[in-house]
CSV table of C-alpha atoms and ligand atoms in Angstrom, one decimal:
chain,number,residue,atom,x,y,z
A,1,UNK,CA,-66.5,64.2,52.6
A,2,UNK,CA,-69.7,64.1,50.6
A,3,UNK,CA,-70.1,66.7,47.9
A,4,UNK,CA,-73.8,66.0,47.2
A,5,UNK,CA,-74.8,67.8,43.6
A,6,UNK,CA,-78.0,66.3,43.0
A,7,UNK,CA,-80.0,69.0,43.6
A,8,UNK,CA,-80.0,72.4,45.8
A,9,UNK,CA,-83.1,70.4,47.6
A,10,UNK,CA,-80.6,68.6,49.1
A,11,UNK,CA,-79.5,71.1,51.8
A,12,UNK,CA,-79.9,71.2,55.4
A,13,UNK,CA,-81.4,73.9,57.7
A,14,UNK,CA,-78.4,75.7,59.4
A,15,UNK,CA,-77.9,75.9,63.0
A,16,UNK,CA,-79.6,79.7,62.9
A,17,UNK,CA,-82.3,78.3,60.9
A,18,UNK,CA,-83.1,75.7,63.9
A,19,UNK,CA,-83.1,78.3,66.6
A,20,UNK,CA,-86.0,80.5,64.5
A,21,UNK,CA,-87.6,77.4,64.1
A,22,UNK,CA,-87.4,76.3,67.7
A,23,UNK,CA,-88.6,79.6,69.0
A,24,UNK,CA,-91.4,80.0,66.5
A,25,UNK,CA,-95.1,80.9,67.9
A,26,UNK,CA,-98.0,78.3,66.1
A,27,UNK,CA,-101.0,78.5,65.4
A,28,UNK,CA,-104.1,76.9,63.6
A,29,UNK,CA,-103.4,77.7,60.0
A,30,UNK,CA,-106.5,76.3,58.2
A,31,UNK,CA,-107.8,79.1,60.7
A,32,UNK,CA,-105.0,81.8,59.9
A,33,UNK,CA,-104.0,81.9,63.5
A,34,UNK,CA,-100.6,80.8,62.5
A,35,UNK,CA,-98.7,84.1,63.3
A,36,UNK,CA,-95.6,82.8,62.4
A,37,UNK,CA,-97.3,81.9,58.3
A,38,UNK,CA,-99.1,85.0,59.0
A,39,UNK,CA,-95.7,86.8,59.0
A,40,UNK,CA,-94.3,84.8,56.1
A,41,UNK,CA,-97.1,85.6,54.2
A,42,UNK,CA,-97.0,89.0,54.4
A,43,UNK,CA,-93.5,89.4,53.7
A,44,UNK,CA,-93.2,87.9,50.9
A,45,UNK,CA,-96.6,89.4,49.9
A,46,UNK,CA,-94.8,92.9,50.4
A,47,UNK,CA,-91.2,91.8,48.7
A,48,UNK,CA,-93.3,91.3,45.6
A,49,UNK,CA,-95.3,94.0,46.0
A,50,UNK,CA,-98.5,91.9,46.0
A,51,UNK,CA,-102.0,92.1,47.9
A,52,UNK,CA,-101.1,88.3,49.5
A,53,UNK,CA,-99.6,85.2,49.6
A,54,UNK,CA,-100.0,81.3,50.8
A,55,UNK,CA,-97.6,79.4,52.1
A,56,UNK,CA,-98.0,75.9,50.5
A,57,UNK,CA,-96.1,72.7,51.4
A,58,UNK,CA,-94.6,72.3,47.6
A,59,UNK,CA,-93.9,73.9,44.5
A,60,UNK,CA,-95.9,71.5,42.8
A,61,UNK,CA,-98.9,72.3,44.8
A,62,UNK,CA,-98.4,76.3,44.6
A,63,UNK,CA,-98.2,75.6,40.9
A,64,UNK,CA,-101.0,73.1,40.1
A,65,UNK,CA,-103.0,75.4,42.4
A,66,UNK,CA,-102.4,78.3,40.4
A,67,UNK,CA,-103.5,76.6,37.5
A,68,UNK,CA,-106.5,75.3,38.8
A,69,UNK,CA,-107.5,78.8,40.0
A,70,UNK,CA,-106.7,80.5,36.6
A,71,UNK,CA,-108.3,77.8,34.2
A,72,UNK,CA,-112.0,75.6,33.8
A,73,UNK,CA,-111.8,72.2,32.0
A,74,UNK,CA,-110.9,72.5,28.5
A,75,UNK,CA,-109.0,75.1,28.5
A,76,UNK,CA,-105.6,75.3,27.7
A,77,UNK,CA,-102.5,76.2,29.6
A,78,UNK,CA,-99.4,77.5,26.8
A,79,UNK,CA,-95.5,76.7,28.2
A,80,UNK,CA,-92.4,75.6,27.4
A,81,UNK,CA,-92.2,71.6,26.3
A,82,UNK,CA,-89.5,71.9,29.0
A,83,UNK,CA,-91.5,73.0,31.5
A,84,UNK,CA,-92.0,71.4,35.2
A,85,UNK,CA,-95.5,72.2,35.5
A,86,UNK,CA,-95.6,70.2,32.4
A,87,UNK,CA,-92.9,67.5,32.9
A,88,UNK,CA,-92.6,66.9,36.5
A,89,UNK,CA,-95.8,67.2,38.3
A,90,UNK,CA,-96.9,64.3,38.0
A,91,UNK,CA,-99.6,65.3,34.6
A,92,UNK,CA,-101.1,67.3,37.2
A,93,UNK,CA,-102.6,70.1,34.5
A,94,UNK,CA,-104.7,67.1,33.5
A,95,UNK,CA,-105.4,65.4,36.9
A,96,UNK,CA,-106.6,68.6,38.4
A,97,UNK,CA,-107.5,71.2,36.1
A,98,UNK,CA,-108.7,68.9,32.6
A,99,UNK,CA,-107.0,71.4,31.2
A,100,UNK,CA,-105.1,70.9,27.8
A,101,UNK,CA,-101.7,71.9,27.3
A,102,UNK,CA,-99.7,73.3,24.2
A,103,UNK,CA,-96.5,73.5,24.4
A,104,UNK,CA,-93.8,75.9,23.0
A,105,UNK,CA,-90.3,75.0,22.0
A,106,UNK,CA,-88.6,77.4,23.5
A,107,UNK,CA,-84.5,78.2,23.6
A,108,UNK,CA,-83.5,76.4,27.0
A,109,UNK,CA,-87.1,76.5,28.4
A,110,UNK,CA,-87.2,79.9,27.8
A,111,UNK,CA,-90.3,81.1,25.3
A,112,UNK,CA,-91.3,84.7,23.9
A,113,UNK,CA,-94.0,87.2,23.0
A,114,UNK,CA,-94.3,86.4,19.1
A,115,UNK,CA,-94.2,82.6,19.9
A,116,UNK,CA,-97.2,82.9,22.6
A,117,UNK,CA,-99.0,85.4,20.2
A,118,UNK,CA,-99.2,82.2,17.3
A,119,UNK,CA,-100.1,79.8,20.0
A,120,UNK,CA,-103.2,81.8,20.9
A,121,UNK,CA,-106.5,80.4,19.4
A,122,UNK,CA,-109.2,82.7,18.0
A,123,UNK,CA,-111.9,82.9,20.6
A,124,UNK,CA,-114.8,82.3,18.3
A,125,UNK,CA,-113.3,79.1,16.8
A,126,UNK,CA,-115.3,76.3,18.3
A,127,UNK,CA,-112.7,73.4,16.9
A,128,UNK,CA,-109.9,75.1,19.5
A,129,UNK,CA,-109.7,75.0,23.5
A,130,UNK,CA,-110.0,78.0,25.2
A,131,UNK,CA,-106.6,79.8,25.4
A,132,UNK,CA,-106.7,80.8,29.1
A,133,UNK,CA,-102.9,81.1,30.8
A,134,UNK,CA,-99.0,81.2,29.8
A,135,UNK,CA,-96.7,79.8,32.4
A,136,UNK,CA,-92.7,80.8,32.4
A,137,UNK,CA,-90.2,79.1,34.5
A,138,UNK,CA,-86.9,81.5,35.8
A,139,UNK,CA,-84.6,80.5,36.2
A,140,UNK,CA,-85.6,77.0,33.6
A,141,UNK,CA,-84.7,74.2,35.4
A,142,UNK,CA,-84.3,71.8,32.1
A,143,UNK,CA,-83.0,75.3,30.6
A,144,UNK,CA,-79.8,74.6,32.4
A,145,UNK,CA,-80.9,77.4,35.1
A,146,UNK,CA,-81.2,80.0,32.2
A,147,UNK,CA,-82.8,82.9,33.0
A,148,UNK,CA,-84.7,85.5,30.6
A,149,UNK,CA,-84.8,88.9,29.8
A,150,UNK,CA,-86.8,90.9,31.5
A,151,UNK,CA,-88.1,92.8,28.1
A,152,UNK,CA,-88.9,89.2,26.7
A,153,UNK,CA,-91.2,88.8,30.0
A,154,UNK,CA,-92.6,92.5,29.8
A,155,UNK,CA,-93.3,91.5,26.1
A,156,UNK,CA,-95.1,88.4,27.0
A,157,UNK,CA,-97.6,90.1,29.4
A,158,UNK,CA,-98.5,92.4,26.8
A,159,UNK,CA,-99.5,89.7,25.1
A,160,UNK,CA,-101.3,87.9,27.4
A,161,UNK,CA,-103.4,91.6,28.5
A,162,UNK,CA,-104.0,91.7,24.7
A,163,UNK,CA,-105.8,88.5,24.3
A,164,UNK,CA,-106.9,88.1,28.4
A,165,UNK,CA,-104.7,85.6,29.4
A,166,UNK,CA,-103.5,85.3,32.8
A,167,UNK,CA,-100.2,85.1,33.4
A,168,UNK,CA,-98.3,82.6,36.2
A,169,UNK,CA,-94.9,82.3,36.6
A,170,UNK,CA,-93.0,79.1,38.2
A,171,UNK,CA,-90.1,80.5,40.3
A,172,UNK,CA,-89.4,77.9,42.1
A,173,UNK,CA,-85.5,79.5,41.6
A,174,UNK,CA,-86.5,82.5,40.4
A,175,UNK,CA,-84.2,84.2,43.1
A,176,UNK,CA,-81.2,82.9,41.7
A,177,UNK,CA,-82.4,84.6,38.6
A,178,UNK,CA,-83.0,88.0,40.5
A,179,UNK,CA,-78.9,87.7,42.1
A,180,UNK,CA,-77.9,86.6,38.2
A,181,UNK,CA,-79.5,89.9,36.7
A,182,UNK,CA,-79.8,92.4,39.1
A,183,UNK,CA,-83.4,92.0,39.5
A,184,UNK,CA,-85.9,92.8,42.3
A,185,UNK,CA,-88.6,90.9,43.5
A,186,UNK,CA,-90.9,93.8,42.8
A,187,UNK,CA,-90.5,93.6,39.1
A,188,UNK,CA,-91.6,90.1,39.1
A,189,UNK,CA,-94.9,90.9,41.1
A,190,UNK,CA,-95.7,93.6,39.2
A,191,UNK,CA,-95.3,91.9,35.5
A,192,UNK,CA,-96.8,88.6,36.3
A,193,UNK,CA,-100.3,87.8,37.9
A,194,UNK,CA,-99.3,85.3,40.3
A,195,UNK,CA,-96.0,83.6,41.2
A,196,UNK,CA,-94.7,80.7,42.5
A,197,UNK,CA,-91.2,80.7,44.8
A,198,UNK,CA,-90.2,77.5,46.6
A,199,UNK,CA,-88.2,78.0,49.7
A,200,UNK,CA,-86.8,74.8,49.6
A,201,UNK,CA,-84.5,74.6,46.7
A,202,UNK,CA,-81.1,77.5,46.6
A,203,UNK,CA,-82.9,79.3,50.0
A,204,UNK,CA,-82.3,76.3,51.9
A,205,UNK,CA,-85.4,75.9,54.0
A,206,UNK,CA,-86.2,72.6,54.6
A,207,UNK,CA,-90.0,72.9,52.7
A,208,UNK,CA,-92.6,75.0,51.8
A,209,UNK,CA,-93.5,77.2,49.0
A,210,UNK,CA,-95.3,80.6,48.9
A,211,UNK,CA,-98.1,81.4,46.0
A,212,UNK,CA,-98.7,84.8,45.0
A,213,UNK,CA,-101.5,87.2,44.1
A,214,UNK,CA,-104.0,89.4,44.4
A,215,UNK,CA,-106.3,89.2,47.4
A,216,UNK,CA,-109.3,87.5,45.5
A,217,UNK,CA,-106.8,85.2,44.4
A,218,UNK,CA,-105.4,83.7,47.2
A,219,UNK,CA,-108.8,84.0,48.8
A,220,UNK,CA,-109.7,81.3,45.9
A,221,UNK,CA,-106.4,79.4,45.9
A,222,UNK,CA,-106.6,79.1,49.4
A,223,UNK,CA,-110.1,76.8,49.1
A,224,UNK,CA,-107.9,74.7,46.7
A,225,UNK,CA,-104.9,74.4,48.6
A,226,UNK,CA,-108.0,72.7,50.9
A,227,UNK,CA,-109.0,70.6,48.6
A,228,UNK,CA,-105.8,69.1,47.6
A,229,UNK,CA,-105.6,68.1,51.0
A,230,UNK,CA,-103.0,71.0,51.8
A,231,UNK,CA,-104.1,72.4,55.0
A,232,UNK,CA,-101.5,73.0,57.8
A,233,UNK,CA,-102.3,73.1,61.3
A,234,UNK,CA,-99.4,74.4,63.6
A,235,UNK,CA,-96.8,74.9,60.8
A,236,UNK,CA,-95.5,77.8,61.6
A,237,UNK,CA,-91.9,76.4,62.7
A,238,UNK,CA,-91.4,75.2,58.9
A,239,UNK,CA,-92.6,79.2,57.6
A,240,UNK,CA,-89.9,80.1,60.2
A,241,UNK,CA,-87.3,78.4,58.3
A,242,UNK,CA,-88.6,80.3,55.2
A,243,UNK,CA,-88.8,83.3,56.3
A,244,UNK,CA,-85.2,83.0,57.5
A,245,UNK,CA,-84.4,82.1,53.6
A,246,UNK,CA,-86.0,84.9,52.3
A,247,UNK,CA,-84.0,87.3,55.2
A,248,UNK,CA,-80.6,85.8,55.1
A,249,UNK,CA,-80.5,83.1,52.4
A,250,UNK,CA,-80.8,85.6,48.8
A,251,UNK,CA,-77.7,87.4,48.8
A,252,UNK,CA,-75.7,84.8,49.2
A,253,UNK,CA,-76.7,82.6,46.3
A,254,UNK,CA,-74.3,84.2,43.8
A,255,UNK,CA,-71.5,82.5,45.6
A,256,UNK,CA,-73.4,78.9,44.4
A,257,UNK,CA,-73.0,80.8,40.9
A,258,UNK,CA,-69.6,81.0,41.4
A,259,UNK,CA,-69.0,77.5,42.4
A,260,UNK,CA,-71.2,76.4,39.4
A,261,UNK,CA,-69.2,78.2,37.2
A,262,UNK,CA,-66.1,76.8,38.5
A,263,UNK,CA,-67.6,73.5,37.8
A,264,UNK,CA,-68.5,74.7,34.6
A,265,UNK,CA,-64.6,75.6,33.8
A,266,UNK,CA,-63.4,71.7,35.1
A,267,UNK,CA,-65.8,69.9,32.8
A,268,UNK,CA,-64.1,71.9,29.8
A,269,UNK,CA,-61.4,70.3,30.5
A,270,UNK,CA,-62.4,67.0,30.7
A,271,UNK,CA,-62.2,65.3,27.1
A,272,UNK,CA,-65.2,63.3,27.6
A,273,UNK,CA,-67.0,66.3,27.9
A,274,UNK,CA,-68.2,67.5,24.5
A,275,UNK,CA,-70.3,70.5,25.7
A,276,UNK,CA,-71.4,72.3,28.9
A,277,UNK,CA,-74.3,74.8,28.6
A,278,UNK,CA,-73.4,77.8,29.5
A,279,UNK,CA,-73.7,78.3,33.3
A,280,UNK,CA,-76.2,81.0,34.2
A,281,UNK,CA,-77.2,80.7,38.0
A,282,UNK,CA,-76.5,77.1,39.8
A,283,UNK,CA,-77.2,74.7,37.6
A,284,UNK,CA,-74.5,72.8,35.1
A,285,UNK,CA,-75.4,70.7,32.4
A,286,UNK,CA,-72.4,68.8,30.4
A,287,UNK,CA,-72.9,66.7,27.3
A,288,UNK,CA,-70.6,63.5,26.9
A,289,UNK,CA,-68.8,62.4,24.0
A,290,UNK,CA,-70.6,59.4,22.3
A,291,UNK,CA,-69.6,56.2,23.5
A,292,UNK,CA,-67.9,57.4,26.9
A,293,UNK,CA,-69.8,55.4,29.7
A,294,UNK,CA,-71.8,58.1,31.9
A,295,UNK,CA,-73.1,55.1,34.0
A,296,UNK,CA,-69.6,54.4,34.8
A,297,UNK,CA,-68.4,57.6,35.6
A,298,UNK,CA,-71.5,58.6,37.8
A,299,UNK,CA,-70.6,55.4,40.0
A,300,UNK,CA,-66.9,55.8,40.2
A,301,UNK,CA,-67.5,59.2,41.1
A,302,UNK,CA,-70.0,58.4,43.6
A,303,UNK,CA,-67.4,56.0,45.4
A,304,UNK,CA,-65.1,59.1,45.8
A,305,UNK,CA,-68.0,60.5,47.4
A,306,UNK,CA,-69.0,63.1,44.8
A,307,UNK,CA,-73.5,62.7,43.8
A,308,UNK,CA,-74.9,63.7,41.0
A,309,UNK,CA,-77.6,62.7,38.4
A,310,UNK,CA,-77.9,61.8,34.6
A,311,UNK,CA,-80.9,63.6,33.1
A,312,UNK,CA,-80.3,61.5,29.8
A,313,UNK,CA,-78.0,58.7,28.7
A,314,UNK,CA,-75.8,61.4,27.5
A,315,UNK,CA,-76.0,64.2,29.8
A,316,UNK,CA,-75.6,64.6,33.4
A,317,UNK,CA,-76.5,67.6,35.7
A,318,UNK,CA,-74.4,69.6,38.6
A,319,UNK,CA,-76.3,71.8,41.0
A,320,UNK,CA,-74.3,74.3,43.5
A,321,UNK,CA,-76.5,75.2,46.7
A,322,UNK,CA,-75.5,76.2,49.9
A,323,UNK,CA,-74.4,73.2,51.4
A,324,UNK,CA,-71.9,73.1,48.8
A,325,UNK,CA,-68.4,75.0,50.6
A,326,UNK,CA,-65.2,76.2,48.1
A,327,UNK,CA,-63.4,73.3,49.6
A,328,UNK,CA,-65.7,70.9,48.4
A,329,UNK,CA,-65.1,72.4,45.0
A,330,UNK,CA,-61.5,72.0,45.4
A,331,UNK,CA,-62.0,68.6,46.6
A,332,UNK,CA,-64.4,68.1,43.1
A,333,UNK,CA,-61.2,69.5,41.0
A,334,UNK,CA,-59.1,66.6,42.4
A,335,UNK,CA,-61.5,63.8,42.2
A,336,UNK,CA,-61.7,65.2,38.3
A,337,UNK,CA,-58.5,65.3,37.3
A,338,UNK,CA,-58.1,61.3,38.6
A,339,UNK,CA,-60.6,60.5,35.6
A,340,UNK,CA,-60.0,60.4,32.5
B,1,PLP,C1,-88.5,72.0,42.2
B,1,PLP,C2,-89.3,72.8,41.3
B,1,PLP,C3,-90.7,73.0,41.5
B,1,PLP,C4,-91.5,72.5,42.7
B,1,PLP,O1,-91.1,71.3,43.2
B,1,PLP,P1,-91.5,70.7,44.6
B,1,PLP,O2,-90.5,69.6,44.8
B,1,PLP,O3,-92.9,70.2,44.4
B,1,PLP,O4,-91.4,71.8,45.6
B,1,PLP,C5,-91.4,73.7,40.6
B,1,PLP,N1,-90.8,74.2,39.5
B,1,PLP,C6,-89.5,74.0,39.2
B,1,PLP,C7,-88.9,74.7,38.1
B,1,PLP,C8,-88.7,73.3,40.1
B,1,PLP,O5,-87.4,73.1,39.9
């Protein structure tokens, strides 16, 4: 048995996933004759209560898309120093956009309204890039998979209206956040401008990403998902398997919150564990006691068939995802309590 916690990118399509995929009609997307990303589109479009939406292959292309659509050169993109659109894309924000970047240090990735409000430069001052967008990230990946408060995100756009700012949020898991609070998609679409879900990470589809706006939006981000060579032709059997997430892969993700707390409970007990951040959604974080050998443990842990990553020489990262079954996690209880 392989318990594979290195990521929810990991998972598989299911065998009902396959079979929409299978029976899917294609089409010519770069012509929007792809009925079956036709129909993606405008469900999701709908779930968030927005004009439209475009299905992308990544997250990191709905989201370097976005900003390239909402910014010129020079001007500069506020976030969380955790960020991904900052940290793991690759410096994209300056390879596409020339945009500049401040970031925020937020608590767990997560930032708010008074913070944004002192980042904001006065427009007249010629010394100071043009403040242009704010990006959040729910749930925050480096956060731990903390989520926010809606109020702190409500507060945030009234910031950005204020000083016209757009306003972009990364949800790459941002469902997991939605199952965690007892949120709705429609919320989402109506406090941000445009949003970012990936279909590939707790949903299980096996790629693709979905950007999401306003129809002179899209019509724009559209002509840059061209341009950074992220066209599809006859794709519609992967928007298939994402449209079978969005249908029958949500509800089910608080049972990967479930496991990850379970998780989170183990590694309390584990001496060599100084500190696990508290679970939120999937994701589990644990701090090591100095001097215990992470390296070590990773690779003995590994030979009993149990992946996962170190995210720093101290700290190593758990994530739950639909692959992941209880009896795996009884199995992970076991392998623990053989390690000391
Ligand atoms: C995974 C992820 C993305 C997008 O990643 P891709 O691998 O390019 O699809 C964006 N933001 C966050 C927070 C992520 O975890």
């Amino acid at each position: 048995m392989i318990i594979d916690l290195r990521s929810d990118t990991v998972t598989k399509p299911s065998i009902e996933m396959r079979e929409c995929m299978h029976h899917a009609p294609v089409g010519d997307d770069v012509f929007q004759e792809d009925p079956s990303i036709n129909q993606l589109e405008s469900f999701a479009a709908d779930m968030f209560g927005k004009e439209k939406a475009l299905f992308c292959p990544s997250g990191t292309m709905t989201n370097q898309i976005a900003i390239k659509c909402h910014t010129q050169p020079g001007d500069e993109v506020i976030c969380d120093e955790l960020s991904h659109v900052y940290q793991y894309e690759g410096g994209g924000i300056a390879f596409n956009s020339s945009a500049s970047v401040r970031l925020l240090q937020g608590n767990r990735g997560r930032i708010n309204a008074s913070m944004v409000e002192e980042s904001i430069h006065p427009y007249d001052d010629v010394h100071k890039p043009i403040s242009r967008l704010v990006v959040l990230e729910n749930t925050a990946n480096r956060g731990g998979g903390s989520c926010y408060n809606f109020d702190d995100i409500t507060g945030i756009g009234s910031t950005c209206k204020k000083h016209g700012l757009s306003f972009h949020l990364d949800g790459a898991r941002l469902f997991n956040a939605l199952v965690a609070k007892n949120e709705t998609a429609a919320q989402y679409g109506e406090a941000f401008d445009t949003i970012s879900i990936c279909l590939s990470k707790g949903l299980g589809a096996p790629v693709g990403s979905l950007l999401l706006g306003d129809t002179a939006f899209i019509k724009k981000a559209r002509r840059i998902r061209k341009v950074f060579g992220g066209g599809m032709r006859q794709a519609g059997s992967i928007a298939a398997a994402g449209l079978y997430a969005l249908q029958y892969n949500i509800d089910r993700l608080h049972t990967d919150h479930e496991h990850a707390k379970a998780i989170e409970a183990m590694l309390k007990e584990k001496s060599f564990v100084k500190e696990v951040v508290p679970v939120e959604t999937n994701i589990v974080i644990a701090e090591c006691e100095s001097g215990f050998n992470l390296k070590a443990f990773i690779e003995r842990m590994k030979e009993k068939g149990v992946l996962f990553f170190a995210i720093s020489p101290t700290r190593f990262r758990m994530v739950t995802h639909l692959d992941i079954n209880a009896s795996m996690i009884n199995h992970l209880q076991d392998t623990l309590k053989q390690i000391n």
